CSV table of C-alpha atoms in Angstrom, one decimal:
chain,number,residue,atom,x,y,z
A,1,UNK,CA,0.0,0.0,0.0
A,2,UNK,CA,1.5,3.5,-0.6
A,3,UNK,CA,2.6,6.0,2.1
A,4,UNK,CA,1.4,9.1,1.0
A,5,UNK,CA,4.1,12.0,1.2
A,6,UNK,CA,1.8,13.9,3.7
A,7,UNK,CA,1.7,10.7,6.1
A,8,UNK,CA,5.2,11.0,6.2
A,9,UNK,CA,5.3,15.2,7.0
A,10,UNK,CA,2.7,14.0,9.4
A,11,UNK,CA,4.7,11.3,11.2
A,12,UNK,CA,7.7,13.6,11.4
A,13,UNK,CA,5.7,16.7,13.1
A,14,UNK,CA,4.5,14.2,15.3
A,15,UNK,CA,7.9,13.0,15.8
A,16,UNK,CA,9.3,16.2,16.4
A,17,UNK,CA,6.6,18.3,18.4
A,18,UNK,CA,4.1,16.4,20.7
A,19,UNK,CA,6.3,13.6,21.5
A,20,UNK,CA,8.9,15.9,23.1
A,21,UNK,CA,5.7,17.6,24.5
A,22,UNK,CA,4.7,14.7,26.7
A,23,UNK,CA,8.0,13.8,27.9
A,24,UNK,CA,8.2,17.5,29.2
A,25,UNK,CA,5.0,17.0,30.2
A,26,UNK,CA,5.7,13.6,32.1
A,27,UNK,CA,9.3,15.4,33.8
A,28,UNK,CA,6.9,18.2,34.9
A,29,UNK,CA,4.8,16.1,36.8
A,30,UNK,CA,6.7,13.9,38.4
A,31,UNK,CA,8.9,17.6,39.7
A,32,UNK,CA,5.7,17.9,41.2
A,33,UNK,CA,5.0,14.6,42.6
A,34,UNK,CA,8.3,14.7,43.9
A,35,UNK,CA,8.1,18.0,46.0
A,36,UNK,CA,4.5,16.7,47.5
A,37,UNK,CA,6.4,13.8,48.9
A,38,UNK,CA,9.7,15.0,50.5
A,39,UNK,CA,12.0,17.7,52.0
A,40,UNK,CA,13.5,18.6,48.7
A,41,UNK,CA,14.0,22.4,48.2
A,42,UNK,CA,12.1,23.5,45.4
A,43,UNK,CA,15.2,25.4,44.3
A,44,UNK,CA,16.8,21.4,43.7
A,45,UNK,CA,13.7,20.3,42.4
A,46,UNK,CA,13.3,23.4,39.7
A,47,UNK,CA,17.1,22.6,39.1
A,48,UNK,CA,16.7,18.9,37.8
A,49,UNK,CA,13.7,19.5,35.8
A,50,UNK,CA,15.6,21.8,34.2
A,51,UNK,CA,18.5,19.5,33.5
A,52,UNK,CA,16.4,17.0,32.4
A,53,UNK,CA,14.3,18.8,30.0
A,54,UNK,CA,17.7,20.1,28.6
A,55,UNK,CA,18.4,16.7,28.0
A,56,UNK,CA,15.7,15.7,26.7
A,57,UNK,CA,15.8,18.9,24.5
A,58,UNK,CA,19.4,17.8,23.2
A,59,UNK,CA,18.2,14.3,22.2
A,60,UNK,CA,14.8,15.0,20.8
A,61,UNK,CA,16.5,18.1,18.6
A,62,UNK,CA,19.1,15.5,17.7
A,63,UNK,CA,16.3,13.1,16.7
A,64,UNK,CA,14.3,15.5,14.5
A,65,UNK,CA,17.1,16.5,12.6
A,66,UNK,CA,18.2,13.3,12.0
A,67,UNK,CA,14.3,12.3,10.6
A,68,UNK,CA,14.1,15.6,8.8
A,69,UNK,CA,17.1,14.4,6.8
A,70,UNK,CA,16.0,11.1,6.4
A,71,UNK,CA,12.7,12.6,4.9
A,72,UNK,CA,15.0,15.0,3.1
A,73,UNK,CA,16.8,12.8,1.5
A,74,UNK,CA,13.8,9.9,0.6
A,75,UNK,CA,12.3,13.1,-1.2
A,76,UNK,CA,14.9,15.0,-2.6
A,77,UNK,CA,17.0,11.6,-4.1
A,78,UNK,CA,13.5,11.0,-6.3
A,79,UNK,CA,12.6,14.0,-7.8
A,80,UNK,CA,16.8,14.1,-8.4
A,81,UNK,CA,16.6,11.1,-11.0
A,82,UNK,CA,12.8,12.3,-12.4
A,83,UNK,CA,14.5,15.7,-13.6
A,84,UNK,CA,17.5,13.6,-14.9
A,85,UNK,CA,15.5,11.8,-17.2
A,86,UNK,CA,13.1,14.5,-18.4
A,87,UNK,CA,16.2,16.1,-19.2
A,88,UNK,CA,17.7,13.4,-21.1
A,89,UNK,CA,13.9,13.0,-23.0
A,90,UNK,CA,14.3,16.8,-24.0
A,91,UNK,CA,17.7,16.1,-25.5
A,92,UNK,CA,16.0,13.8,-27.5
A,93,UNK,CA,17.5,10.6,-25.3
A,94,UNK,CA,15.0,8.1,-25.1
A,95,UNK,CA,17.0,5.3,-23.4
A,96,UNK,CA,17.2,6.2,-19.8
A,97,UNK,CA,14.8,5.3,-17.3
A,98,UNK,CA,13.8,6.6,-13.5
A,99,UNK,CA,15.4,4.2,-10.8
A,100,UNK,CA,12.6,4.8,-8.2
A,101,UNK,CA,11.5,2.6,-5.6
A,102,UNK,CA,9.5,5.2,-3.3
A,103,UNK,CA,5.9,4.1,-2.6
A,104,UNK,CA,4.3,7.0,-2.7
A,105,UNK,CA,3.1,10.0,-5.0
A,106,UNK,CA,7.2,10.6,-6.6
A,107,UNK,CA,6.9,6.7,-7.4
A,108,UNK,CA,4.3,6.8,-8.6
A,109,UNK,CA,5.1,10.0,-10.7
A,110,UNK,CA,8.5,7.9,-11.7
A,111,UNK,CA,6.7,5.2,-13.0
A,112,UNK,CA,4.0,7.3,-15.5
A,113,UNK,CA,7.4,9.3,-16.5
A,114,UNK,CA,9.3,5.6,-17.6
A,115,UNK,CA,5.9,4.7,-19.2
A,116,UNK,CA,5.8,8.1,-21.0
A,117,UNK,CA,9.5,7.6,-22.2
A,118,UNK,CA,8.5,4.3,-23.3
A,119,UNK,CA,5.7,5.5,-25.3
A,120,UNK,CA,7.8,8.3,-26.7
A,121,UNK,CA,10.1,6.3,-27.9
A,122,UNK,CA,7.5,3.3,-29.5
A,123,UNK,CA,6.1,6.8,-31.5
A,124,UNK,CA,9.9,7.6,-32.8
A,125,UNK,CA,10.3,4.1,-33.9
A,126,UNK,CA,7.0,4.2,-36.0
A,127,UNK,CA,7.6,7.8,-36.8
A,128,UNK,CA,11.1,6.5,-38.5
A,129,UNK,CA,8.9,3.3,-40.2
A,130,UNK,CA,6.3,5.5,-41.6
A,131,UNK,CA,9.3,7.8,-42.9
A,132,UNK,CA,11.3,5.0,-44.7
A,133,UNK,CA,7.4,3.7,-46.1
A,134,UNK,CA,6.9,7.4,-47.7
A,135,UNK,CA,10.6,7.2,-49.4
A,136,UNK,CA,9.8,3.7,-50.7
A,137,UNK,CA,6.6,4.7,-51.6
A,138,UNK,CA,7.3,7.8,-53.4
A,139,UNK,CA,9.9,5.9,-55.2
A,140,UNK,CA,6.8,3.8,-57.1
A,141,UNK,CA,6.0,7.1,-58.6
A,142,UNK,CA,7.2,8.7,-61.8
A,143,UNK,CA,10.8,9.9,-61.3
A,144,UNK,CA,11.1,12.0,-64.4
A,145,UNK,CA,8.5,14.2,-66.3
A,146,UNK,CA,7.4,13.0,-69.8
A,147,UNK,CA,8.7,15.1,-72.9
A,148,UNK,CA,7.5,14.7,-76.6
A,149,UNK,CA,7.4,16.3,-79.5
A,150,UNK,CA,3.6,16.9,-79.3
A,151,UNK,CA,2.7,16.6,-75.4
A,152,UNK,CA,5.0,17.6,-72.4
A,153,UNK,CA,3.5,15.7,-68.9
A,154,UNK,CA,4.5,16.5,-65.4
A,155,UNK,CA,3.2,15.4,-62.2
A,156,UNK,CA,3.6,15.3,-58.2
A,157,UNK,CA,1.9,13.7,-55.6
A,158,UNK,CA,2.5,15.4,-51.4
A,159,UNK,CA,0.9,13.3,-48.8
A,160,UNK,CA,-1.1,14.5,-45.6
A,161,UNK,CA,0.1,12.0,-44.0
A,162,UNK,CA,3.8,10.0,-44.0
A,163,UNK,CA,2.4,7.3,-46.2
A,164,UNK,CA,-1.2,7.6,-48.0
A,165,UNK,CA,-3.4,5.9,-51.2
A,166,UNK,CA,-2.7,9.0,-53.9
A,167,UNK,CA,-0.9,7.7,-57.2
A,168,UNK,CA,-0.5,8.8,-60.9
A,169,UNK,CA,1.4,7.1,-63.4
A,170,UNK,CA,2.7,7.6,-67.2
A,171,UNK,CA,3.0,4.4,-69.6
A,172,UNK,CA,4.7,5.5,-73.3
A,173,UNK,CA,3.9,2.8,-75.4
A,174,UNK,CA,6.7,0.1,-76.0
A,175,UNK,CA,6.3,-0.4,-79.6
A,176,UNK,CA,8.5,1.9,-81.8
A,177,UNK,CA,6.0,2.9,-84.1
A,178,UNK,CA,3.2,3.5,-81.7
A,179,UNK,CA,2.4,7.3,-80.4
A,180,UNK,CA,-0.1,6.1,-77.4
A,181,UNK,CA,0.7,7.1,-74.1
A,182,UNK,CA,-1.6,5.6,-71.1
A,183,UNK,CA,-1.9,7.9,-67.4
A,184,UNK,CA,-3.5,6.3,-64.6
A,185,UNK,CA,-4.4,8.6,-61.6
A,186,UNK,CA,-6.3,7.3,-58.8
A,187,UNK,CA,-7.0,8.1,-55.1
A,188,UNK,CA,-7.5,5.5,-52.4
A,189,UNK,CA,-9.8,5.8,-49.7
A,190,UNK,CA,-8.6,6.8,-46.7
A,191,UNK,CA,-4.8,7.0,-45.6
A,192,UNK,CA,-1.8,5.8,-44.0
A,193,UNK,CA,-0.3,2.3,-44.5
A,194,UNK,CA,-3.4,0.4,-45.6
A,195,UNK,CA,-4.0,2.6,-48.4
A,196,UNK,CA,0.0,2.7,-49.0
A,197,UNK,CA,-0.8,-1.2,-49.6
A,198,UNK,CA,-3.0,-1.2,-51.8
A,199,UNK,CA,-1.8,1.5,-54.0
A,200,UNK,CA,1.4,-0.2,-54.4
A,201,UNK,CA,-0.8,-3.3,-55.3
A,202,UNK,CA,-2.2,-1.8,-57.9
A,203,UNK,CA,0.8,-0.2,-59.7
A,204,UNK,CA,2.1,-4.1,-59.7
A,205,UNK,CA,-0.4,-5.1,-61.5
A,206,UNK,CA,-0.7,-2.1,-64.2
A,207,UNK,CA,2.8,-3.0,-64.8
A,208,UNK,CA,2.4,-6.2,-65.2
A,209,UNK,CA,-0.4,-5.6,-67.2
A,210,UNK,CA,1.7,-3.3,-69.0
Protein backbone atom coordinates (compact mmCIF):
# COMPACT_ATOMS: atom_id res chain seq x y z
CA UNK A 1 0.00 0.00 0.00
CA UNK A 2 1.54 3.55 -0.61
CA UNK A 3 2.62 5.98 2.14
CA UNK A 4 1.43 9.11 1.04
CA UNK A 5 4.09 12.05 1.25
CA UNK A 6 1.84 13.89 3.66
CA UNK A 7 1.66 10.69 6.11
CA UNK A 8 5.23 10.97 6.19
CA UNK A 9 5.34 15.20 7.03
CA UNK A 10 2.70 14.03 9.36
CA UNK A 11 4.66 11.31 11.22
CA UNK A 12 7.68 13.59 11.41
CA UNK A 13 5.69 16.73 13.07
CA UNK A 14 4.52 14.24 15.26
CA UNK A 15 7.89 13.02 15.76
CA UNK A 16 9.26 16.24 16.35
CA UNK A 17 6.56 18.30 18.45
CA UNK A 18 4.07 16.36 20.65
CA UNK A 19 6.33 13.63 21.52
CA UNK A 20 8.89 15.93 23.13
CA UNK A 21 5.72 17.58 24.54
CA UNK A 22 4.67 14.68 26.65
CA UNK A 23 7.98 13.81 27.86
CA UNK A 24 8.24 17.47 29.17
CA UNK A 25 5.01 16.98 30.23
CA UNK A 26 5.67 13.65 32.07
CA UNK A 27 9.30 15.45 33.81
CA UNK A 28 6.88 18.16 34.94
CA UNK A 29 4.76 16.05 36.82
CA UNK A 30 6.70 13.88 38.43
CA UNK A 31 8.86 17.63 39.69
CA UNK A 32 5.65 17.90 41.20
CA UNK A 33 5.02 14.58 42.63
CA UNK A 34 8.33 14.73 43.86
CA UNK A 35 8.07 18.05 46.03
CA UNK A 36 4.51 16.65 47.50
CA UNK A 37 6.38 13.81 48.85
CA UNK A 38 9.66 15.05 50.52
CA UNK A 39 11.99 17.66 51.97
CA UNK A 40 13.54 18.57 48.67
CA UNK A 41 14.00 22.42 48.19
CA UNK A 42 12.13 23.50 45.40
CA UNK A 43 15.23 25.35 44.34
CA UNK A 44 16.78 21.41 43.72
CA UNK A 45 13.74 20.32 42.37
CA UNK A 46 13.33 23.37 39.69
CA UNK A 47 17.10 22.57 39.08
CA UNK A 48 16.68 18.86 37.85
CA UNK A 49 13.74 19.54 35.77
CA UNK A 50 15.61 21.80 34.22
CA UNK A 51 18.46 19.54 33.45
CA UNK A 52 16.42 17.01 32.41
CA UNK A 53 14.27 18.82 29.96
CA UNK A 54 17.70 20.06 28.62
CA UNK A 55 18.43 16.67 27.98
CA UNK A 56 15.67 15.66 26.66
CA UNK A 57 15.84 18.89 24.49
CA UNK A 58 19.35 17.84 23.25
CA UNK A 59 18.21 14.32 22.23
CA UNK A 60 14.78 15.03 20.80
CA UNK A 61 16.48 18.06 18.59
CA UNK A 62 19.11 15.51 17.68
CA UNK A 63 16.30 13.08 16.73
CA UNK A 64 14.27 15.46 14.46
CA UNK A 65 17.09 16.53 12.62
CA UNK A 66 18.22 13.34 11.96
CA UNK A 67 14.31 12.28 10.60
CA UNK A 68 14.11 15.60 8.80
CA UNK A 69 17.11 14.44 6.80
CA UNK A 70 15.95 11.12 6.38
CA UNK A 71 12.70 12.58 4.94
CA UNK A 72 14.99 15.03 3.12
CA UNK A 73 16.78 12.82 1.46
CA UNK A 74 13.81 9.87 0.61
CA UNK A 75 12.32 13.09 -1.21
CA UNK A 76 14.94 14.96 -2.59
CA UNK A 77 16.97 11.62 -4.14
CA UNK A 78 13.51 11.05 -6.35
CA UNK A 79 12.62 14.03 -7.76
CA UNK A 80 16.82 14.09 -8.45
CA UNK A 81 16.60 11.09 -10.96
CA UNK A 82 12.81 12.33 -12.45
CA UNK A 83 14.45 15.71 -13.56
CA UNK A 84 17.49 13.59 -14.91
CA UNK A 85 15.49 11.78 -17.21
CA UNK A 86 13.15 14.53 -18.40
CA UNK A 87 16.21 16.06 -19.18
CA UNK A 88 17.73 13.39 -21.10
CA UNK A 89 13.89 12.98 -23.00
CA UNK A 90 14.26 16.82 -24.01
CA UNK A 91 17.68 16.08 -25.51
CA UNK A 92 15.98 13.81 -27.51
CA UNK A 93 17.54 10.59 -25.29
CA UNK A 94 14.95 8.14 -25.06
CA UNK A 95 17.04 5.26 -23.44
CA UNK A 96 17.17 6.18 -19.81
CA UNK A 97 14.85 5.31 -17.27
CA UNK A 98 13.79 6.64 -13.55
CA UNK A 99 15.42 4.20 -10.76
CA UNK A 100 12.55 4.81 -8.19
CA UNK A 101 11.54 2.60 -5.62
CA UNK A 102 9.50 5.18 -3.25
CA UNK A 103 5.92 4.10 -2.56
CA UNK A 104 4.28 6.97 -2.66
CA UNK A 105 3.10 10.00 -5.04
CA UNK A 106 7.17 10.64 -6.58
CA UNK A 107 6.94 6.70 -7.38
CA UNK A 108 4.34 6.79 -8.62
CA UNK A 109 5.11 10.01 -10.68
CA UNK A 110 8.46 7.87 -11.68
CA UNK A 111 6.68 5.18 -12.99
CA UNK A 112 3.99 7.32 -15.48
CA UNK A 113 7.45 9.32 -16.52
CA UNK A 114 9.32 5.60 -17.56
CA UNK A 115 5.86 4.69 -19.24
CA UNK A 116 5.80 8.08 -21.04
CA UNK A 117 9.50 7.57 -22.23
CA UNK A 118 8.48 4.33 -23.33
CA UNK A 119 5.67 5.50 -25.31
CA UNK A 120 7.76 8.35 -26.70
CA UNK A 121 10.14 6.31 -27.93
CA UNK A 122 7.52 3.29 -29.52
CA UNK A 123 6.09 6.81 -31.52
CA UNK A 124 9.90 7.59 -32.75
CA UNK A 125 10.29 4.11 -33.89
CA UNK A 126 7.04 4.19 -35.97
CA UNK A 127 7.59 7.80 -36.83
CA UNK A 128 11.05 6.51 -38.47
CA UNK A 129 8.92 3.26 -40.21
CA UNK A 130 6.33 5.46 -41.59
CA UNK A 131 9.25 7.76 -42.90
CA UNK A 132 11.27 5.01 -44.68
CA UNK A 133 7.38 3.73 -46.05
CA UNK A 134 6.89 7.38 -47.68
CA UNK A 135 10.63 7.18 -49.36
CA UNK A 136 9.75 3.69 -50.70
CA UNK A 137 6.60 4.72 -51.57
CA UNK A 138 7.33 7.85 -53.39
CA UNK A 139 9.88 5.94 -55.22
CA UNK A 140 6.84 3.83 -57.10
CA UNK A 141 5.95 7.09 -58.61
CA UNK A 142 7.16 8.66 -61.82
CA UNK A 143 10.84 9.93 -61.27
CA UNK A 144 11.08 12.05 -64.44
CA UNK A 145 8.49 14.17 -66.34
CA UNK A 146 7.41 12.97 -69.77
CA UNK A 147 8.68 15.14 -72.91
CA UNK A 148 7.49 14.65 -76.61
CA UNK A 149 7.42 16.28 -79.52
CA UNK A 150 3.57 16.90 -79.26
CA UNK A 151 2.67 16.64 -75.38
CA UNK A 152 5.03 17.58 -72.36
CA UNK A 153 3.45 15.69 -68.91
CA UNK A 154 4.50 16.46 -65.43
CA UNK A 155 3.24 15.42 -62.16
CA UNK A 156 3.58 15.34 -58.18
CA UNK A 157 1.92 13.71 -55.63
CA UNK A 158 2.49 15.36 -51.37
CA UNK A 159 0.95 13.32 -48.81
CA UNK A 160 -1.10 14.53 -45.57
CA UNK A 161 0.13 12.00 -43.97
CA UNK A 162 3.80 10.01 -44.02
CA UNK A 163 2.40 7.34 -46.22
CA UNK A 164 -1.22 7.56 -48.05
CA UNK A 165 -3.39 5.91 -51.23
CA UNK A 166 -2.71 8.97 -53.92
CA UNK A 167 -0.88 7.73 -57.23
CA UNK A 168 -0.49 8.76 -60.95
CA UNK A 169 1.42 7.15 -63.43
CA UNK A 170 2.71 7.56 -67.18
CA UNK A 171 2.99 4.45 -69.60
CA UNK A 172 4.70 5.54 -73.35
CA UNK A 173 3.87 2.82 -75.40
CA UNK A 174 6.71 0.14 -76.00
CA UNK A 175 6.26 -0.37 -79.60
CA UNK A 176 8.52 1.90 -81.83
CA UNK A 177 5.98 2.93 -84.14
CA UNK A 178 3.18 3.54 -81.73
CA UNK A 179 2.39 7.32 -80.35
CA UNK A 180 -0.07 6.06 -77.36
CA UNK A 181 0.72 7.10 -74.15
CA UNK A 182 -1.63 5.61 -71.06
CA UNK A 183 -1.95 7.85 -67.43
CA UNK A 184 -3.46 6.33 -64.56
CA UNK A 185 -4.44 8.62 -61.61
CA UNK A 186 -6.29 7.26 -58.79
CA UNK A 187 -7.00 8.13 -55.07
CA UNK A 188 -7.47 5.48 -52.40
CA UNK A 189 -9.85 5.83 -49.71
CA UNK A 190 -8.61 6.84 -46.67
CA UNK A 191 -4.82 7.01 -45.61
CA UNK A 192 -1.81 5.80 -43.98
CA UNK A 193 -0.30 2.28 -44.54
CA UNK A 194 -3.44 0.40 -45.57
CA UNK A 195 -4.05 2.62 -48.37
CA UNK A 196 0.01 2.70 -49.04
CA UNK A 197 -0.83 -1.16 -49.64
CA UNK A 198 -3.02 -1.24 -51.80
CA UNK A 199 -1.77 1.49 -53.98
CA UNK A 200 1.43 -0.22 -54.41
CA UNK A 201 -0.81 -3.28 -55.31
CA UNK A 202 -2.19 -1.77 -57.86
CA UNK A 203 0.82 -0.20 -59.72
CA UNK A 204 2.08 -4.06 -59.71
CA UNK A 205 -0.39 -5.08 -61.49
CA UNK A 206 -0.74 -2.14 -64.19
CA UNK A 207 2.85 -3.05 -64.85
CA UNK A 208 2.37 -6.20 -65.25
CA UNK A 209 -0.37 -5.57 -67.20
CA UNK A 210 1.74 -3.27 -69.05
Amino acid sequence: KPIRISTRLFSLLFAGTFVPLFFIHVTILKAVKLSDSSNISLRDILSEVQKTIAMESLIFGGLAIFITFLVLQNLKQPIKEIIRVLTHIRKGNLTERASIYSNDEIGFTGDVVNAMTEELLEKEKMSHSLNLAKEIQQSLLPQEDFYSDSIDITGTSIYCDQTGGDYYDIFNSDKADSNFISTVISDVSGHGISSALLMASLRASLWFRK
